[in-house]
CSV table of C-alpha atoms in Angstrom, one decimal:
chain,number,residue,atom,x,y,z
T,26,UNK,CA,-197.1,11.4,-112.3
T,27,UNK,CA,-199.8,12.4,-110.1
T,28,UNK,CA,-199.5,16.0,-108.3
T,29,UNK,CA,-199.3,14.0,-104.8
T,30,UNK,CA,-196.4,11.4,-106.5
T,31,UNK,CA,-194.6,14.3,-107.8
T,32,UNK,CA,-194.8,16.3,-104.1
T,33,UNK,CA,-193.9,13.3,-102.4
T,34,UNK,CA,-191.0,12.8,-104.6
T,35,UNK,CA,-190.2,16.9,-104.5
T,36,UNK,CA,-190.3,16.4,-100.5
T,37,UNK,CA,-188.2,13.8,-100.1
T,38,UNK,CA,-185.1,15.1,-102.4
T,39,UNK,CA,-185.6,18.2,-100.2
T,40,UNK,CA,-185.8,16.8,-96.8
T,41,UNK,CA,-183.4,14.1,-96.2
T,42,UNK,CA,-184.7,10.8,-93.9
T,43,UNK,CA,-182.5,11.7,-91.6
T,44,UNK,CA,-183.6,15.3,-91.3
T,45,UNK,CA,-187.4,14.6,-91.1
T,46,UNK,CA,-186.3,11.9,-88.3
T,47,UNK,CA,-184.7,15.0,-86.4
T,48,UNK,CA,-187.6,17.0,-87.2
T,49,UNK,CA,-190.3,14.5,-85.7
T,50,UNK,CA,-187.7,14.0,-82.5
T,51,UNK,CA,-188.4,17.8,-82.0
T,52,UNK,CA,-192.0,18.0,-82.5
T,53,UNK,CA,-191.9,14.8,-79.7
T,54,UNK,CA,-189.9,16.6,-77.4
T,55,UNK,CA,-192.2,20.2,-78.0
T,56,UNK,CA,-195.2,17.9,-77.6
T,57,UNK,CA,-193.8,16.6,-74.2
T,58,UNK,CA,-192.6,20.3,-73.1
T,59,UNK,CA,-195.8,21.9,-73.7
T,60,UNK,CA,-197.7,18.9,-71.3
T,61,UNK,CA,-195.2,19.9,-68.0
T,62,UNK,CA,-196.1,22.1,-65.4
T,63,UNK,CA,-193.9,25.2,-64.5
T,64,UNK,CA,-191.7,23.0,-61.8
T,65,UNK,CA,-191.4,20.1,-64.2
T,66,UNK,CA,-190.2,22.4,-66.5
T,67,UNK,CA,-187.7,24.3,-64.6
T,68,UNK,CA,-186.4,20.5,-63.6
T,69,UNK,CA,-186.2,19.5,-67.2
T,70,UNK,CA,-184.3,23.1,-68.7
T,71,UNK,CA,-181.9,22.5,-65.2
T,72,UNK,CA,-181.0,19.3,-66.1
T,73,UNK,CA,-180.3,19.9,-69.9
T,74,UNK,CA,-178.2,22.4,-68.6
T,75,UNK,CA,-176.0,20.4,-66.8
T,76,UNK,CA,-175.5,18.3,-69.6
T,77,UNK,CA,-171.9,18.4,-71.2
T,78,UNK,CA,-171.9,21.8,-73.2
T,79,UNK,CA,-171.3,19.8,-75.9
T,80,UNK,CA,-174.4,17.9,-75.8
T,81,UNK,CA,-176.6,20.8,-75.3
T,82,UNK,CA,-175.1,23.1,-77.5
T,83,UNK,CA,-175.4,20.4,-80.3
T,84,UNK,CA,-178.9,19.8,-79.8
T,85,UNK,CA,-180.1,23.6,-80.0
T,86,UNK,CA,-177.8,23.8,-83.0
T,87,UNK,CA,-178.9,20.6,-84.8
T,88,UNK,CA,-175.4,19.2,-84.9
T,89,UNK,CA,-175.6,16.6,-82.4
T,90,UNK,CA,-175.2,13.1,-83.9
T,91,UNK,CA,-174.7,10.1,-81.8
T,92,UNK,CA,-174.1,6.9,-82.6
């Protein structure tokens, strides 16, 4: 095996699809966070707020899986 197979192979045993899916659905939403303006981002922190608890407190603590 190649040092890049054997990474590759190394990476995915330690990161799960379903993890790196999560992580790439963060570094979307940080992408789109860090574009707003200060009112745009006070609207956008409000309404996740008023969310469910549930929903909100399952993002922040990676538990949140929907169907």
């Amino acid at each position: 095996h190649s040092g890049n197979e054997l990474s590759a192979a190394v990476w995915k045993d330690l990161w799960p699809i379903e993890r790196r899916r999560q992580r790439e659905f963060f570094c979307f939403g940080m992408d789109i966070l860090l574009k707003l303006d200060l009112p745009a981002t006070r609207r956008f922190f409000d309404a996740f707020f008023d969310l469910e608890p549930r929903y909100w407190h399952g993002f922040l603590s990676s538990r949140l899986f929907l169907p």
